[in-house]
Amino acid sequence: AAAALALRASSLARSNAKLVGGQPLGCFSFVALLRHLAEVLNGGGRLSLREAWESVQHSTCRALAAELRQEASKGLQALIAGRALPGGARLPMNDDALRVVLRDRRRSLKTEWDERAVGDEAVRREYWQELKEALAQEELAVGYQNARLAERRLEEALASWRELLVDGGADSAEFGERISRGLRDLATRMPAGPLLRAGGA
């Protein structure tokens, strides 16, 4: 078995194109394929390069998708829980800022996928699409939580402002300016929906 694997590996290594099923093999693909062939031979199975390649690309893409989903979910769940991400991003934030954060995270994830995914283009595209769709649901949850946290912050700020007016504290120009600055600062960091609802309250 070892001799058969060595012969097949030697044949693949000497091939300039290193094609399997008409697709070129990269470093990750080549290593994964050889590992699978070794497992088949050690288990007494029949050696088939095409069948091995089919198994390798699906199992590797499936495992990578699960790994990256778990990694991406940690960041999204951290946002939902109100924790800051590396770089300082934290809810609540305005719509544009949130779009940028989620876009940059998707791009980083896609870069890692492209570097590590093994398989024909159609297979890699299929698993990437599944991964994107799964994470899209969590991104929606981040958006909902962003709106909830923003509404809470705005309600607290507006309550402080109302107390100032009721207690006559509005006569203090310094205190009034401090509240006003705080409200303006919140407005620049809040999503549009809660701002509109607060404005109509």
PDB file of N, CA and C in Angstrom, residues 122-194:
ATOM      1  N   ALA A 122     -16.951  25.058  -8.444  1.00  0.00           N
ATOM      2  CA  ALA A 122     -18.381  24.915  -8.140  1.00  0.00           C
ATOM      3  C   ALA A 122     -18.593  24.438  -6.708  1.00  0.00           C
ATOM      4  N   VAL A 123     -17.744  23.536  -6.242  1.00  0.00           N
ATOM      5  CA  VAL A 123     -17.870  23.011  -4.881  1.00  0.00           C
ATOM      6  C   VAL A 123     -17.541  24.098  -3.870  1.00  0.00           C
ATOM      7  N   ARG A 124     -16.451  24.812  -4.116  1.00  0.00           N
ATOM      8  CA  ARG A 124     -16.073  25.879  -3.203  1.00  0.00           C
ATOM      9  C   ARG A 124     -17.133  26.971  -3.152  1.00  0.00           C
ATOM     10  N   ARG A 125     -17.712  27.292  -4.295  1.00  0.00           N
ATOM     11  CA  ARG A 125     -18.759  28.320  -4.351  1.00  0.00           C
ATOM     12  C   ARG A 125     -19.999  27.878  -3.584  1.00  0.00           C
ATOM     13  N   GLU A 126     -20.344  26.611  -3.699  1.00  0.00           N
ATOM     14  CA  GLU A 126     -21.528  26.085  -3.005  1.00  0.00           C
ATOM     15  C   GLU A 126     -21.380  26.205  -1.491  1.00  0.00           C
ATOM     16  N   TYR A 127     -20.229  25.792  -0.966  1.00  0.00           N
ATOM     17  CA  TYR A 127     -20.039  25.839   0.482  1.00  0.00           C
ATOM     18  C   TYR A 127     -19.883  27.267   0.980  1.00  0.00           C
ATOM     19  N   TRP A 128     -19.270  28.127   0.183  1.00  0.00           N
ATOM     20  CA  TRP A 128     -19.151  29.536   0.581  1.00  0.00           C
ATOM     21  C   TRP A 128     -20.527  30.191   0.642  1.00  0.00           C
ATOM     22  N   GLN A 129     -21.384  29.888  -0.317  1.00  0.00           N
ATOM     23  CA  GLN A 129     -22.727  30.447  -0.321  1.00  0.00           C
ATOM     24  C   GLN A 129     -23.504  30.000   0.915  1.00  0.00           C
ATOM     25  N   GLU A 130     -23.377  28.732   1.271  1.00  0.00           N
ATOM     26  CA  GLU A 130     -24.044  28.231   2.474  1.00  0.00           C
ATOM     27  C   GLU A 130     -23.533  28.950   3.723  1.00  0.00           C
ATOM     28  N   LEU A 131     -22.228  29.180   3.768  1.00  0.00           N
ATOM     29  CA  LEU A 131     -21.643  29.877   4.915  1.00  0.00           C
ATOM     30  C   LEU A 131     -22.160  31.308   4.991  1.00  0.00           C
ATOM     31  N   LYS A 132     -22.207  32.005   3.865  1.00  0.00           N
ATOM     32  CA  LYS A 132     -22.715  33.377   3.839  1.00  0.00           C
ATOM     33  C   LYS A 132     -24.161  33.453   4.308  1.00  0.00           C
ATOM     34  N   GLU A 133     -24.980  32.525   3.835  1.00  0.00           N
ATOM     35  CA  GLU A 133     -26.395  32.544   4.204  1.00  0.00           C
ATOM     36  C   GLU A 133     -26.584  32.284   5.699  1.00  0.00           C
ATOM     37  N   ALA A 134     -25.755  31.390   6.244  1.00  0.00           N
ATOM     38  CA  ALA A 134     -25.862  31.100   7.674  1.00  0.00           C
ATOM     39  C   ALA A 134     -25.492  32.330   8.505  1.00  0.00           C
ATOM     40  N   LEU A 135     -24.432  33.018   8.095  1.00  0.00           N
ATOM     41  CA  LEU A 135     -23.992  34.184   8.847  1.00  0.00           C
ATOM     42  C   LEU A 135     -24.911  35.389   8.639  1.00  0.00           C
ATOM     43  N   ALA A 136     -25.617  35.423   7.510  1.00  0.00           N
ATOM     44  CA  ALA A 136     -26.537  36.537   7.250  1.00  0.00           C
ATOM     45  C   ALA A 136     -27.610  36.614   8.330  1.00  0.00           C
ATOM     46  N   GLN A 137     -28.065  35.466   8.824  1.00  0.00           N
ATOM     47  CA  GLN A 137     -29.068  35.459   9.885  1.00  0.00           C
ATOM     48  C   GLN A 137     -28.514  36.078  11.168  1.00  0.00           C
ATOM     49  N   GLU A 138     -27.260  35.792  11.465  1.00  0.00           N
ATOM     50  CA  GLU A 138     -26.657  36.359  12.670  1.00  0.00           C
ATOM     51  C   GLU A 138     -26.401  37.857  12.492  1.00  0.00           C
ATOM     52  N   GLU A 139     -26.085  38.264  11.267  1.00  0.00           N
ATOM     53  CA  GLU A 139     -25.894  39.691  11.006  1.00  0.00           C
ATOM     54  C   GLU A 139     -27.212  40.448  11.200  1.00  0.00           C
ATOM     55  N   LEU A 140     -28.320  39.827  10.811  1.00  0.00           N
ATOM     56  CA  LEU A 140     -29.627  40.448  11.057  1.00  0.00           C
ATOM     57  C   LEU A 140     -29.863  40.628  12.554  1.00  0.00           C
ATOM     58  N   ALA A 141     -29.474  39.619  13.328  1.00  0.00           N
ATOM     59  CA  ALA A 141     -29.638  39.710  14.780  1.00  0.00           C
ATOM     60  C   ALA A 141     -28.789  40.844  15.341  1.00  0.00           C
ATOM     61  N   VAL A 142     -27.618  41.073  14.768  1.00  0.00           N
ATOM     62  CA  VAL A 142     -26.771  42.195  15.192  1.00  0.00           C
ATOM     63  C   VAL A 142     -27.488  43.522  14.907  1.00  0.00           C
ATOM     64  N   GLY A 143     -28.112  43.614  13.735  1.00  0.00           N
ATOM     65  CA  GLY A 143     -28.844  44.829  13.389  1.00  0.00           C
ATOM     66  C   GLY A 143     -29.997  45.092  14.346  1.00  0.00           C
ATOM     67  N   TYR A 144     -30.746  44.046  14.696  1.00  0.00           N
ATOM     68  CA  TYR A 144     -31.864  44.211  15.630  1.00  0.00           C
ATOM     69  C   TYR A 144     -31.351  44.672  17.006  1.00  0.00           C
ATOM     70  N   GLN A 145     -30.272  44.054  17.451  1.00  0.00           N
ATOM     71  CA  GLN A 145     -29.723  44.434  18.757  1.00  0.00           C
ATOM     72  C   GLN A 145     -29.170  45.848  18.728  1.00  0.00           C
ATOM     73  N   ASN A 146     -28.607  46.254  17.613  1.00  0.00           N
ATOM     74  CA  ASN A 146     -28.111  47.624  17.477  1.00  0.00           C
ATOM     75  C   ASN A 146     -29.255  48.622  17.660  1.00  0.00           C
ATOM     76  N   ALA A 147     -30.392  48.334  17.050  1.00  0.00           N
ATOM     77  CA  ALA A 147     -31.555  49.215  17.186  1.00  0.00           C
ATOM     78  C   ALA A 147     -32.064  49.241  18.623  1.00  0.00           C
ATOM     79  N   ARG A 148     -32.111  48.071  19.275  1.00  0.00           N
ATOM     80  CA  ARG A 148     -32.601  48.023  20.653  1.00  0.00           C
ATOM     81  C   ARG A 148     -31.703  48.828  21.598  1.00  0.00           C
ATOM     82  N   LEU A 149     -30.382  48.631  21.457  1.00  0.00           N
ATOM     83  CA  LEU A 149     -29.450  49.353  22.322  1.00  0.00           C
ATOM     84  C   LEU A 149     -29.510  50.859  22.061  1.00  0.00           C
ATOM     85  N   ALA A 150     -29.665  51.222  20.794  1.00  0.00           N
ATOM     86  CA  ALA A 150     -29.760  52.642  20.451  1.00  0.00           C
ATOM     87  C   ALA A 150     -31.002  53.264  21.075  1.00  0.00           C
ATOM     88  N   GLU A 151     -32.123  52.571  21.001  1.00  0.00           N
ATOM     89  CA  GLU A 151     -33.355  53.093  21.594  1.00  0.00           C
ATOM     90  C   GLU A 151     -33.201  53.284  23.102  1.00  0.00           C
ATOM     91  N   ARG A 152     -32.519  52.337  23.733  1.00  0.00           N
ATOM     92  CA  ARG A 152     -32.318  52.431  25.183  1.00  0.00           C
ATOM     93  C   ARG A 152     -31.461  53.650  25.527  1.00  0.00           C
ATOM     94  N   ARG A 153     -30.375  53.840  24.762  1.00  0.00           N
ATOM     95  CA  ARG A 153     -29.497  54.990  25.020  1.00  0.00           C
ATOM     96  C   ARG A 153     -30.235  56.308  24.789  1.00  0.00           C
ATOM     97  N   LEU A 154     -30.996  56.350  23.719  1.00  0.00           N
ATOM     98  CA  LEU A 154     -31.743  57.580  23.416  1.00  0.00           C
ATOM     99  C   LEU A 154     -32.790  57.875  24.483  1.00  0.00           C
ATOM    100  N   GLU A 155     -33.476  56.829  24.946  1.00  0.00           N
ATOM    101  CA  GLU A 155     -34.484  57.025  25.989  1.00  0.00           C
ATOM    102  C   GLU A 155     -33.845  57.565  27.261  1.00  0.00           C
ATOM    103  N   GLU A 156     -32.677  57.053  27.607  1.00  0.00           N
ATOM    104  CA  GLU A 156     -31.984  57.528  28.808  1.00  0.00           C
ATOM    105  C   GLU A 156     -31.583  58.986  28.654  1.00  0.00           C
ATOM    106  N   ALA A 157     -31.070  59.335  27.458  1.00  0.00           N
ATOM    107  CA  ALA A 157     -30.648  60.714  27.227  1.00  0.00           C
ATOM    108  C   ALA A 157     -31.839  61.672  27.241  1.00  0.00           C
ATOM    109  N   LEU A 158     -32.934  61.269  26.593  1.00  0.00           N
ATOM    110  CA  LEU A 158     -34.122  62.123  26.566  1.00  0.00           C
ATOM    111  C   LEU A 158     -34.735  62.275  27.952  1.00  0.00           C
ATOM    112  N   ALA A 159     -34.665  61.201  28.745  1.00  0.00           N
ATOM    113  CA  ALA A 159     -35.187  61.282  30.111  1.00  0.00           C
ATOM    114  C   ALA A 159     -34.389  62.297  30.925  1.00  0.00           C
ATOM    115  N   SER A 160     -33.069  62.309  30.737  1.00  0.00           N
ATOM    116  CA  SER A 160     -32.230  63.281  31.454  1.00  0.00           C
ATOM    117  C   SER A 160     -32.576  64.704  31.046  1.00  0.00           C
ATOM    118  N   TRP A 161     -32.835  64.862  29.766  1.00  0.00           N
ATOM    119  CA  TRP A 161     -33.178  66.187  29.244  1.00  0.00           C
ATOM    120  C   TRP A 161     -34.521  66.655  29.828  1.00  0.00           C
ATOM    121  N   ARG A 162     -35.480  65.745  29.875  1.00  0.00           N
ATOM    122  CA  ARG A 162     -36.802  66.109  30.423  1.00  0.00           C
ATOM    123  C   ARG A 162     -36.692  66.464  31.902  1.00  0.00           C
ATOM    124  N   GLU A 163     -35.885  65.706  32.640  1.00  0.00           N
ATOM    125  CA  GLU A 163     -35.715  66.004  34.065  1.00  0.00           C
ATOM    126  C   GLU A 163     -35.125  67.390  34.257  1.00  0.00           C
ATOM    127  N   LEU A 164     -34.192  67.725  33.388  1.00  0.00           N
ATOM    128  CA  LEU A 164     -33.579  69.048  33.458  1.00  0.00           C
ATOM    129  C   LEU A 164     -34.620  70.147  33.279  1.00  0.00           C
ATOM    130  N   LEU A 165     -35.498  69.952  32.309  1.00  0.00           N
ATOM    131  CA  LEU A 165     -36.536  70.946  32.044  1.00  0.00           C
ATOM    132  C   LEU A 165     -37.533  71.034  33.190  1.00  0.00           C
ATOM    133  N   VAL A 166     -37.944  69.872  33.722  1.00  0.00           N
ATOM    134  CA  VAL A 166     -38.937  69.838  34.800  1.00  0.00           C
ATOM    135  C   VAL A 166     -38.389  70.451  36.076  1.00  0.00           C
ATOM    136  N   ASP A 167     -37.123  70.152  36.385  1.00  0.00           N
ATOM    137  CA  ASP A 167     -36.526  70.620  37.637  1.00  0.00           C
ATOM    138  C   ASP A 167     -36.023  72.053  37.556  1.00  0.00           C
ATOM    139  N   GLY A 168     -36.157  72.647  36.376  1.00  0.00           N
ATOM    140  CA  GLY A 168     -35.668  74.008  36.235  1.00  0.00           C
ATOM    141  C   GLY A 168     -34.178  74.092  36.028  1.00  0.00           C
ATOM    142  N   GLY A 169     -33.558  72.960  35.877  1.00  0.00           N
ATOM    143  CA  GLY A 169     -32.118  72.946  35.658  1.00  0.00           C
ATOM    144  C   GLY A 169     -31.735  73.535  34.330  1.00  0.00           C
ATOM    145  N   ALA A 170     -32.726  73.709  33.473  1.00  0.00           N
ATOM    146  CA  ALA A 170     -32.428  74.289  32.165  1.00  0.00           C
ATOM    147  C   ALA A 170     -31.912  75.708  32.301  1.00  0.00           C
ATOM    148  N   ASP A 171     -32.107  76.324  33.515  1.00  0.00           N
ATOM    149  CA  ASP A 171     -31.594  77.671  33.719  1.00  0.00           C
ATOM    150  C   ASP A 171     -30.072  77.680  33.767  1.00  0.00           C
ATOM    151  N   SER A 172     -29.500  76.523  34.049  1.00  0.00           N
ATOM    152  CA  SER A 172     -28.041  76.416  34.060  1.00  0.00           C
ATOM    153  C   SER A 172     -27.564  76.217  32.635  1.00  0.00           C
ATOM    154  N   ALA A 173     -26.954  77.242  32.078  1.00  0.00           N
ATOM    155  CA  ALA A 173     -26.507  77.171  30.682  1.00  0.00           C
ATOM    156  C   ALA A 173     -25.459  76.076  30.485  1.00  0.00           C
ATOM    157  N   GLU A 174     -24.582  75.938  31.478  1.00  0.00           N
ATOM    158  CA  GLU A 174     -23.512  74.942  31.353  1.00  0.00           C
ATOM    159  C   GLU A 174     -24.086  73.528  31.331  1.00  0.00           C
ATOM    160  N   PHE A 175     -25.030  73.274  32.267  1.00  0.00           N
ATOM    161  CA  PHE A 175     -25.623  71.948  32.315  1.00  0.00           C
ATOM    162  C   PHE A 175     -26.447  71.666  31.069  1.00  0.00           C
ATOM    163  N   GLY A 176     -27.174  72.655  30.611  1.00  0.00           N
ATOM    164  CA  GLY A 176     -27.967  72.483  29.403  1.00  0.00           C
ATOM    165  C   GLY A 176     -27.107  72.205  28.186  1.00  0.00           C
ATOM    166  N   GLU A 177     -25.972  72.897  28.097  1.00  0.00           N
ATOM    167  CA  GLU A 177     -25.070  72.677  26.971  1.00  0.00           C
ATOM    168  C   GLU A 177     -24.472  71.268  27.026  1.00  0.00           C
ATOM    169  N   ARG A 178     -24.196  70.787  28.244  1.00  0.00           N
ATOM    170  CA  ARG A 178     -23.644  69.440  28.387  1.00  0.00           C
ATOM    171  C   ARG A 178     -24.642  68.389  27.899  1.00  0.00           C
ATOM    172  N   ILE A 179     -25.899  68.554  28.284  1.00  0.00           N
ATOM    173  CA  ILE A 179     -26.927  67.632  27.814  1.00  0.00           C
ATOM    174  C   ILE A 179     -27.089  67.722  26.298  1.00  0.00           C
ATOM    175  N   SER A 180     -27.060  68.930  25.792  1.00  0.00           N
ATOM    176  CA  SER A 180     -27.221  69.132  24.347  1.00  0.00           C
ATOM    177  C   SER A 180     -26.088  68.471  23.574  1.00  0.00           C
ATOM    178  N   ARG A 181     -24.861  68.635  24.066  1.00  0.00           N
ATOM    179  CA  ARG A 181     -23.712  67.996  23.403  1.00  0.00           C
ATOM    180  C   ARG A 181     -23.846  66.481  23.436  1.00  0.00           C
ATOM    181  N   GLY A 182     -24.310  65.974  24.581  1.00  0.00           N
ATOM    182  CA  GLY A 182     -24.476  64.531  24.696  1.00  0.00           C
ATOM    183  C   GLY A 182     -25.498  64.001  23.702  1.00  0.00           C
ATOM    184  N   LEU A 183     -26.591  64.729  23.530  1.00  0.00           N
ATOM    185  CA  LEU A 183     -27.623  64.313  22.579  1.00  0.00           C
ATOM    186  C   LEU A 183     -27.113  64.374  21.144  1.00  0.00           C
ATOM    187  N   ARG A 184     -26.345  65.417  20.823  1.00  0.00           N
ATOM    188  CA  ARG A 184     -25.790  65.512  19.469  1.00  0.00           C
ATOM    189  C   ARG A 184     -24.812  64.381  19.201  1.00  0.00           C
ATOM    190  N   ASP A 185     -24.013  64.060  20.219  1.00  0.00           N
ATOM    191  CA  ASP A 185     -23.049  62.970  20.067  1.00  0.00           C
ATOM    192  C   ASP A 185     -23.765  61.647  19.854  1.00  0.00           C
ATOM    193  N   LEU A 186     -24.829  61.417  20.639  1.00  0.00           N
ATOM    194  CA  LEU A 186     -25.612  60.192  20.469  1.00  0.00           C
ATOM    195  C   LEU A 186     -26.216  60.124  19.070  1.00  0.00           C
ATOM    196  N   ALA A 187     -26.707  61.252  18.593  1.00  0.00           N
ATOM    197  CA  ALA A 187     -27.363  61.272  17.289  1.00  0.00           C
ATOM    198  C   ALA A 187     -26.420  60.862  16.167  1.00  0.00           C
ATOM    199  N   THR A 188     -25.141  61.205  16.296  1.00  0.00           N
ATOM    200  CA  THR A 188     -24.183  60.829  15.239  1.00  0.00           C
ATOM    201  C   THR A 188     -23.840  59.352  15.296  1.00  0.00           C
ATOM    202  N   ARG A 189     -24.111  58.705  16.442  1.00  0.00           N
ATOM    203  CA  ARG A 189     -23.727  57.299  16.598  1.00  0.00           C
ATOM    204  C   ARG A 189     -24.914  56.344  16.574  1.00  0.00           C
ATOM    205  N   MET A 190     -26.106  56.867  16.393  1.00  0.00           N
ATOM    206  CA  MET A 190     -27.286  56.029  16.433  1.00  0.00           C
ATOM    207  C   MET A 190     -27.778  55.666  15.038  1.00  0.00           C
ATOM    208  N   PRO A 191     -28.380  54.478  14.869  1.00  0.00           N
ATOM    209  CA  PRO A 191     -29.022  54.139  13.589  1.00  0.00           C
ATOM    210  C   PRO A 191     -30.247  55.007  13.349  1.00  0.00           C
ATOM    211  N   ALA A 192     -30.659  55.096  12.087  1.00  0.00           N
ATOM    212  CA  ALA A 192     -31.724  56.032  11.711  1.00  0.00           C
ATOM    213  C   ALA A 192     -33.067  55.694  12.351  1.00  0.00           C
ATOM    214  N   GLY A 193     -33.433  54.411  12.414  1.00  0.00           N
ATOM    215  CA  GLY A 193     -34.758  54.022  12.926  1.00  0.00           C
ATOM    216  C   GLY A 193     -35.037  54.547  14.319  1.00  0.00           C
ATOM    217  N   PRO A 194     -34.194  54.255  15.296  1.00  0.00           N
ATOM    218  CA  PRO A 194     -34.436  54.761  16.655  1.00  0.00           C
ATOM    219  C   PRO A 194     -34.444  56.285  16.731  1.00  0.00           C
TER     220      PRO A 194
END
